[in-house]
CSV table of C-alpha atoms in Angstrom, one decimal:
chain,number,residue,atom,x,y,z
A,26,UNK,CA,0.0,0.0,0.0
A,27,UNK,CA,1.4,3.5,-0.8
A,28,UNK,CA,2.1,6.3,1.2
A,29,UNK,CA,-0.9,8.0,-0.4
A,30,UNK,CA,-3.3,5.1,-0.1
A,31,UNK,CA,-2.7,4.3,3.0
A,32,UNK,CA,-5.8,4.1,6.2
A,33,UNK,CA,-4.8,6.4,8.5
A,34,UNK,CA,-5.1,4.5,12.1
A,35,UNK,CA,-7.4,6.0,14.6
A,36,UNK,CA,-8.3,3.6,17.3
A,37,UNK,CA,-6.3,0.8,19.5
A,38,UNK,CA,-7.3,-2.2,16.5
A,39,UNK,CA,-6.4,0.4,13.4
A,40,UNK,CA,-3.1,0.8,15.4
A,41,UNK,CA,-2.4,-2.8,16.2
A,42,UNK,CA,-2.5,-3.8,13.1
A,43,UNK,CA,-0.6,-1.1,10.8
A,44,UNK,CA,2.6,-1.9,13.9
A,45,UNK,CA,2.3,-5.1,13.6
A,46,UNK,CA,2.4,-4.8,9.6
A,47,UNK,CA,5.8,-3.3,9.9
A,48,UNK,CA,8.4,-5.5,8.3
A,49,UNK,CA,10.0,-7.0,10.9
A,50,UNK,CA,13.5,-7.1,11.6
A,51,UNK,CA,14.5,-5.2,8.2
A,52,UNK,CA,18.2,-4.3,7.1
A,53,UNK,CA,17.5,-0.8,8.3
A,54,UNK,CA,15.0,0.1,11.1
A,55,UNK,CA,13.2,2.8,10.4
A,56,UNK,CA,13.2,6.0,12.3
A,57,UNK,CA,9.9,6.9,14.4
A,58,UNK,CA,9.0,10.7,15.3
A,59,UNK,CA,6.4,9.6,18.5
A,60,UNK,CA,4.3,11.5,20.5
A,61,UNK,CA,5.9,12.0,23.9
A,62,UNK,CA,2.5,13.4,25.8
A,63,UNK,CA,3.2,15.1,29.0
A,64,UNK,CA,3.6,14.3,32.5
A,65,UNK,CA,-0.1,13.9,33.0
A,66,UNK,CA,0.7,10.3,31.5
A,67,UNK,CA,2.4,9.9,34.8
A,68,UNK,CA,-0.4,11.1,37.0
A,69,UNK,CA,-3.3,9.5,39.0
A,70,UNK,CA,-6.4,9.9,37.2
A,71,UNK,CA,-7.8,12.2,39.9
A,72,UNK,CA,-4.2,14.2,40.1
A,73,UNK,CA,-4.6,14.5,36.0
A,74,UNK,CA,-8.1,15.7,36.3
A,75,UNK,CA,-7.2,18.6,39.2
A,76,UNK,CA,-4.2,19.8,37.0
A,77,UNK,CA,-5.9,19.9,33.7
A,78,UNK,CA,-9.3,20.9,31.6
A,79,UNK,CA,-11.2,17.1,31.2
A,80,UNK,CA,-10.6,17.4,27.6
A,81,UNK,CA,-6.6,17.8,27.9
A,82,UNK,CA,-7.3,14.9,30.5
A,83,UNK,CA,-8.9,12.3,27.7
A,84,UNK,CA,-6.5,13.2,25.8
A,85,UNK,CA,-3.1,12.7,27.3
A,86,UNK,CA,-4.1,11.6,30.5
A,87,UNK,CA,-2.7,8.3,32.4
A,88,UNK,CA,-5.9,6.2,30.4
A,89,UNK,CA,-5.9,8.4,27.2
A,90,UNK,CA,-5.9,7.5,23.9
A,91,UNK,CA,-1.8,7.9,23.7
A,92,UNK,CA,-1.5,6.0,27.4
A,93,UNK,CA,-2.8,3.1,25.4
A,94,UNK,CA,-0.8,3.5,22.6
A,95,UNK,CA,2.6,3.9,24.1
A,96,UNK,CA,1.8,0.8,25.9
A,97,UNK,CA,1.2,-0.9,22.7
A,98,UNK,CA,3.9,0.7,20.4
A,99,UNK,CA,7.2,0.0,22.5
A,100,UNK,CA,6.9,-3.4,23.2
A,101,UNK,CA,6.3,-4.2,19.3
A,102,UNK,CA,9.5,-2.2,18.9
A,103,UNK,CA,11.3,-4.5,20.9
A,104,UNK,CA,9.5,-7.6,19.4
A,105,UNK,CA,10.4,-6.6,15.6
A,106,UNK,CA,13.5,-5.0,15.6
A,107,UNK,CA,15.4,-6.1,19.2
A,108,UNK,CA,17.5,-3.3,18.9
A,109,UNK,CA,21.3,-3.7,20.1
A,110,UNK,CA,20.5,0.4,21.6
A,111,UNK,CA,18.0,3.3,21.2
A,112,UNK,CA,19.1,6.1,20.5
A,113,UNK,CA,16.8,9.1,21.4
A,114,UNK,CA,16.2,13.0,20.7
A,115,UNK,CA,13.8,14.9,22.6
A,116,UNK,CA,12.2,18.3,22.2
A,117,UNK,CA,13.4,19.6,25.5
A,118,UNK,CA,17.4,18.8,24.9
A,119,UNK,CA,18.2,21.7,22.9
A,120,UNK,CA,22.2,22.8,22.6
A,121,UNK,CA,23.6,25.5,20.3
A,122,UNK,CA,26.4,24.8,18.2
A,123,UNK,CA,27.4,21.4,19.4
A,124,UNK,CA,25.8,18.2,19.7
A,125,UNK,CA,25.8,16.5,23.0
A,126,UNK,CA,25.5,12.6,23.7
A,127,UNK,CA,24.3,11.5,27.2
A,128,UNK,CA,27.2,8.9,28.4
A,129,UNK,CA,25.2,8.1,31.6
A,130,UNK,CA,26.7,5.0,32.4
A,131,UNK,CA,25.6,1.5,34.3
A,132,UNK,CA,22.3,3.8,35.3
A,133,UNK,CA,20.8,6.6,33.3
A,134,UNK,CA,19.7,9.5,36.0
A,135,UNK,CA,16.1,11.6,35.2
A,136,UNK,CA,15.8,15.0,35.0
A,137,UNK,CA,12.4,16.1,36.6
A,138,UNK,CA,12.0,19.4,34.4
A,139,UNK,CA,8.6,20.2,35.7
A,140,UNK,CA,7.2,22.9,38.0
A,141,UNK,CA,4.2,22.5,40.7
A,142,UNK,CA,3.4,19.3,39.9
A,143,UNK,CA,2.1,16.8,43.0
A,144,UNK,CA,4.8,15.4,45.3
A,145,UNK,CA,4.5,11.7,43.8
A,146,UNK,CA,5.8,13.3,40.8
A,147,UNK,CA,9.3,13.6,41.8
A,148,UNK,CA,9.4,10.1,42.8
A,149,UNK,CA,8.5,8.6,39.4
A,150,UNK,CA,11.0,5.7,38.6
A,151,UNK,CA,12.6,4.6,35.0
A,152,UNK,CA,16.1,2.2,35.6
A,153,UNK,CA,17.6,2.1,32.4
A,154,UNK,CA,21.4,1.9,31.2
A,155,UNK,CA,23.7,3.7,28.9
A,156,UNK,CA,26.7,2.5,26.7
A,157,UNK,CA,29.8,4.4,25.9
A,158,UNK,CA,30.7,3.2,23.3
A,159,UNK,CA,27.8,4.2,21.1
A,160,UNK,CA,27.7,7.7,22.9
A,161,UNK,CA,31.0,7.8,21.2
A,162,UNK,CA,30.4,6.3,18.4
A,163,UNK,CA,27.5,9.2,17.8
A,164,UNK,CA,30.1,11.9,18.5
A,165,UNK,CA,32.6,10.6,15.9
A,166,UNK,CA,29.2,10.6,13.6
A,167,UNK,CA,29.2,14.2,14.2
A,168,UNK,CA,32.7,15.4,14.2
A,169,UNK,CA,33.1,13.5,10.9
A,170,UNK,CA,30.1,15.4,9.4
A,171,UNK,CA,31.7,18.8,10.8
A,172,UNK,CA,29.5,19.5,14.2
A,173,UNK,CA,31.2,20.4,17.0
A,174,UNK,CA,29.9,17.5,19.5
A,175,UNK,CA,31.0,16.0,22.7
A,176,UNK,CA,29.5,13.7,25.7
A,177,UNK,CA,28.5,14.1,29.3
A,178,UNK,CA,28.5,12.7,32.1
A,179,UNK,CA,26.5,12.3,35.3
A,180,UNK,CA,29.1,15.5,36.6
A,181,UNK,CA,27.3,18.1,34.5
A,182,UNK,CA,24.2,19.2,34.8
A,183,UNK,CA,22.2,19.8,31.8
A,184,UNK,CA,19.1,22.0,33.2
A,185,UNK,CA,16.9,22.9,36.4
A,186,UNK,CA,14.9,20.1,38.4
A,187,UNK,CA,11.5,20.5,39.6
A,188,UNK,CA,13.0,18.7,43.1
A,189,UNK,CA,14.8,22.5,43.5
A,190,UNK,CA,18.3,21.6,42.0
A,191,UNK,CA,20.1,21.8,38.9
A,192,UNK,CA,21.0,18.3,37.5
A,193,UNK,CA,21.9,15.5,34.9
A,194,UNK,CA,19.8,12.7,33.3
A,195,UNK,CA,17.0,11.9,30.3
A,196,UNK,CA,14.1,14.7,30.6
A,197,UNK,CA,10.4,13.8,30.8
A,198,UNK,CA,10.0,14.0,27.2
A,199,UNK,CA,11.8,10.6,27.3
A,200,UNK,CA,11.4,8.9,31.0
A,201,UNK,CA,7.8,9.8,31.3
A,202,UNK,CA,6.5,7.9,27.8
A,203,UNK,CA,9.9,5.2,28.0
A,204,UNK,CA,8.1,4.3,31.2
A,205,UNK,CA,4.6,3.1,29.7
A,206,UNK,CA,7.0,1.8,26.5
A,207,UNK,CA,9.2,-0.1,28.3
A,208,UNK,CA,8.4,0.0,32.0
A,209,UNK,CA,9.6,1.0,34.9
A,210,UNK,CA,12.6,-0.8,34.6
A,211,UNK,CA,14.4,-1.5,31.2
A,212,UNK,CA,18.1,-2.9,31.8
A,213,UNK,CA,18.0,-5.1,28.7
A,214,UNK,CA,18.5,-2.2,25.7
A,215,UNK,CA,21.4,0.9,26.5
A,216,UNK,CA,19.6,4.1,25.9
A,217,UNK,CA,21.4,7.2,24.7
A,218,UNK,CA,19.7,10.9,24.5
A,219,UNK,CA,21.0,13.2,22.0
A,220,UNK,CA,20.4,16.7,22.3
A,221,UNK,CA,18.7,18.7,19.0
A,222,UNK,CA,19.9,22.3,17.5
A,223,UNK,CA,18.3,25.2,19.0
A,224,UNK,CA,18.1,27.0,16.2
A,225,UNK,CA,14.7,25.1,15.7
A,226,UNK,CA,15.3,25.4,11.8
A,227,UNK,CA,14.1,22.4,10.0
A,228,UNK,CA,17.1,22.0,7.5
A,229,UNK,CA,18.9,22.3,10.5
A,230,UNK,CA,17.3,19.2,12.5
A,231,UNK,CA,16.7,17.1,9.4
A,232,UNK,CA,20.6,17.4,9.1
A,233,UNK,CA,20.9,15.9,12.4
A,234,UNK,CA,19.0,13.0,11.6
A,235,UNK,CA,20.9,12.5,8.3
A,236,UNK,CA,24.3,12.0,11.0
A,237,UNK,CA,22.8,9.5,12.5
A,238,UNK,CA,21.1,7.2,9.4
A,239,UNK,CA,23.5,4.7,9.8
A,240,UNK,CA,22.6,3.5,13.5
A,241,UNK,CA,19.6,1.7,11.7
A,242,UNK,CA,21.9,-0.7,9.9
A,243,UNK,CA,23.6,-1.6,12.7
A,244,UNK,CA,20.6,-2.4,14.5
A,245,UNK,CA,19.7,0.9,16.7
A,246,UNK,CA,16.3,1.9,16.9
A,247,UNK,CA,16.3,6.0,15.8
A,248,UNK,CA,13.2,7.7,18.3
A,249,UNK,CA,12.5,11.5,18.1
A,250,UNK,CA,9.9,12.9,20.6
A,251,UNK,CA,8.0,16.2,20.6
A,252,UNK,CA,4.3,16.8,20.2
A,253,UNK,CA,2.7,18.4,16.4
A,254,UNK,CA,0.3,20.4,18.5
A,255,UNK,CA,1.8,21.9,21.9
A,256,UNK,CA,0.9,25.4,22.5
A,257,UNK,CA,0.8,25.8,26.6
A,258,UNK,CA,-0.8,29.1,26.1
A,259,UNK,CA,-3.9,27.6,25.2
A,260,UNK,CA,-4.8,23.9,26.7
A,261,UNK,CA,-8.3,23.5,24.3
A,262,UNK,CA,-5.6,23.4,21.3
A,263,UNK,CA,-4.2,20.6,22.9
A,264,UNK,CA,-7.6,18.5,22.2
A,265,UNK,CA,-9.8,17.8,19.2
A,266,UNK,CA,-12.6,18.0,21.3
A,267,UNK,CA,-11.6,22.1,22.5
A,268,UNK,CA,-9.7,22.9,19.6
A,269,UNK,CA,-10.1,25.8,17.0
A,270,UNK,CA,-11.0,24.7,12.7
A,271,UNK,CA,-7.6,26.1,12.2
A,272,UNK,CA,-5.7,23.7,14.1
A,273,UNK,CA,-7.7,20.9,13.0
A,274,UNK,CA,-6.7,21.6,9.4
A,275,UNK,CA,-3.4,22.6,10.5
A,276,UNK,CA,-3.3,18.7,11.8
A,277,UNK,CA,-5.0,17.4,8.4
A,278,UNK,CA,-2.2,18.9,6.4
A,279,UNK,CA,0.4,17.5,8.8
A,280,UNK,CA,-1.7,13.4,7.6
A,281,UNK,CA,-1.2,14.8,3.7
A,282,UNK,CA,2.6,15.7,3.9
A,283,UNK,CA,3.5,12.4,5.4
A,284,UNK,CA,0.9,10.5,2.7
A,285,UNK,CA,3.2,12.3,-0.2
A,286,UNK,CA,5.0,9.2,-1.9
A,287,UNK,CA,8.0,11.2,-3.6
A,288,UNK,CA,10.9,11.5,-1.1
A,289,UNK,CA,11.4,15.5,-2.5
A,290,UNK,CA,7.9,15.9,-2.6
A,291,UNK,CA,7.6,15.4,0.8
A,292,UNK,CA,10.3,16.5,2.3
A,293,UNK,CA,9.6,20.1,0.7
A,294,UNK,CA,5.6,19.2,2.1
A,295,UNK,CA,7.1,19.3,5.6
A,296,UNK,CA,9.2,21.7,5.0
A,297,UNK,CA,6.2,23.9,4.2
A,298,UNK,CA,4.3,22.7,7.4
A,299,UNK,CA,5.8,26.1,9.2
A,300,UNK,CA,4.4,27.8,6.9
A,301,UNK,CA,0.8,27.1,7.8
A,302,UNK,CA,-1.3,29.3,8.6
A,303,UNK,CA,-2.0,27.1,11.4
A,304,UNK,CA,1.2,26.0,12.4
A,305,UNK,CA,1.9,29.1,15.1
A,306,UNK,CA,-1.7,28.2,17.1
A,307,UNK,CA,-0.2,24.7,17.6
A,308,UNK,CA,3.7,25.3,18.2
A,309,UNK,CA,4.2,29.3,19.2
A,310,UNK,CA,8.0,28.1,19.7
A,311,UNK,CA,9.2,25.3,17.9
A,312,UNK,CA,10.9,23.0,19.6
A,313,UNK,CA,8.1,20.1,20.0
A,314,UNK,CA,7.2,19.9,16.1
A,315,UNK,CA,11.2,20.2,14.9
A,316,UNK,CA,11.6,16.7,16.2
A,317,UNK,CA,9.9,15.3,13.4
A,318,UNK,CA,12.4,16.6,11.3
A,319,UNK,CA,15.2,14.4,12.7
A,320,UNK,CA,13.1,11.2,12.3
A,321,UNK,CA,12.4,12.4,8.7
A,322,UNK,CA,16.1,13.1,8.0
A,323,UNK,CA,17.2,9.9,9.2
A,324,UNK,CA,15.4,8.1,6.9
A,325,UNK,CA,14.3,10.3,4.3
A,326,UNK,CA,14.4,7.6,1.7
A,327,UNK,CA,11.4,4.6,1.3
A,328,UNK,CA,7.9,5.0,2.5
A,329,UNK,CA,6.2,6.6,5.4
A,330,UNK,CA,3.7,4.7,7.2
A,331,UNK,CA,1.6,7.0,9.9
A,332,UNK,CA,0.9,4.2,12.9
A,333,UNK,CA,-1.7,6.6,14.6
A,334,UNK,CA,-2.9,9.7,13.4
A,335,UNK,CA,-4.7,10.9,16.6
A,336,UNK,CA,-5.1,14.7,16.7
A,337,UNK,CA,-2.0,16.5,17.4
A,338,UNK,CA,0.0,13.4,18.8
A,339,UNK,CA,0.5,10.9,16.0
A,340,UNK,CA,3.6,8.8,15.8
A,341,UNK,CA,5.2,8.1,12.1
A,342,UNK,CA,7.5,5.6,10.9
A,343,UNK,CA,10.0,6.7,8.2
A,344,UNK,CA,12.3,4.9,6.2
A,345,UNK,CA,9.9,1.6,5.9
């Protein structure tokens, strides 16, 4: 089935099916921009429904539509592809002018980067490892295409902590979703973040997906987290049932450029995606829809296959 064919999955069976239609175990992996939600995924139901409007609350709540998904889509990743490492970019790891690569060692440390929130948030648990020599191995994939890039360690912080300390470690944008993918402990797979440009430019972040490409042949599972709608401003965007026509057709065009067959054709569709007239309602600042652009650039070649297409937090496989 095409990329301009193709049913567009919309419910828990419609997604079941078009992951588990993946091929599985192919000589590249292909690269997945996901939906990585919020920290109400980590909440009680009642603590979800005291921070938030109901509708954000359905939406990416602890029993949401994306809860469910998340719990479906990362153990089929492990299933098809048992990946040797995952390698991860989030939207709220941005570094100008060099690239950094967590080298986190035997335990990778989290980064509560969240304000306010209720006590049991800061005690939220995800036990996962790193490996150093793929943070490495990244690092040399970016010196030898001319970036500045480096690793760190658990000695340097990277950014403020909601527990009232600057600190280290993967942010919520990957511990809180890795959690329902993966559980609460995942020792079996090294995990290594990798920080995106700040410039926020597409052609900038698609770049840094190019870099990294080759991890798929050698068996590493490419992820890139952010969300296609995320305007904090204004919660009712964050929900088809709250939100304006404009960013539901803001979201519809974001379905048509990945249903463009061409390689070019698409690339220059998503390109043209911040050109919307849509596109400031859902991302004033850019930094949760630019992560798309780094699964797209590491695997800009082959088909695009959308696994969900739920409003404003679809996850896309490219490269398939």
């Amino acid at each position: 089935m095409s990329s301009s064919t193709a049913t567009i999955p919309m419910n828990q069976e419609e997604w079941r099916a078009a992951i588990d239609a993946l091929p599985a175990n192919p000589e590249k992996i292909p690269a997945f921009f996901f939906s990585h939600g919020s920290p109400m995924l980590a909440m009680s139901e009642s603590d979800a429904r005291a921070m938030g409007s109901p509708a954000l609350t359905e939406w990416m709540g602890p029993t949401s539509q994306l809860a469910k998904f998340l719990k479906d889509f990362g153990p089929a990743l492990l299933k098809k592809y048992s990946p040797k490492a995952i390698v991860v970019f989030s939207a709220h790891w941005e570094t100008q002018g060099e690239r950094i690569v967590s080298d986190y060692g035997d335990e990778n440390p989290l980064l509560m980067d969240y304000y306010g929130f209720q006590p049991e948030m800061y005690k939220l648990k995800f036990k996962s490892k790193g490996d150093a020599s793929l943070s490495k191995h990244i690092v040399e994939l970016y010196k030898e295409a001319g970036y500045l890039s480096r690793t760190t360690t658990k000695l340097e912080a990277r950014g403020r902590d909601g527990r009232g300390f600057s600190g280290p470690g993967f942010d919520h944008g990957v511990f809180v979703p890795f959690r329902l993918m993966f559980g609460e402990e995942f020792m079996s797979t090294p995990i290594v973040e990798v920080s995106l440009d700040s410039s926020l430019k597409p052609e900038d972040n698609w770049r840094l997906g190019q870099v990294v490409s080759q991890l798929r042949e050698e068996s590493i599972l490419v992820l890139s987290g952010g969300l296609l709608v995320h305007n904090l401003r204004d919660f009712n965007s964050m929900s088809p049932d709250t939100a304006k026509p404009i960013l539901k057709e803001f979201h519809s065009a974001v379905i048509e450029a990945f249903k463009v067959s061409n390689p070019e054709g698409r690339k220059q569709a998503l390109y043209d995606l911040v050109k919307h007239r849509g596109f400031r309602e859902a991302a004033p600042r850019e930094e949760h829809f630019v992560p798309l652009y780094i699964a797209a650039g590491a695997a800009e070649k082959g088909e695009v296959k959308v696994l969900n297409g739920l409003y404003g937090i679809p996850t896309v496989a490219f490269g398939v």
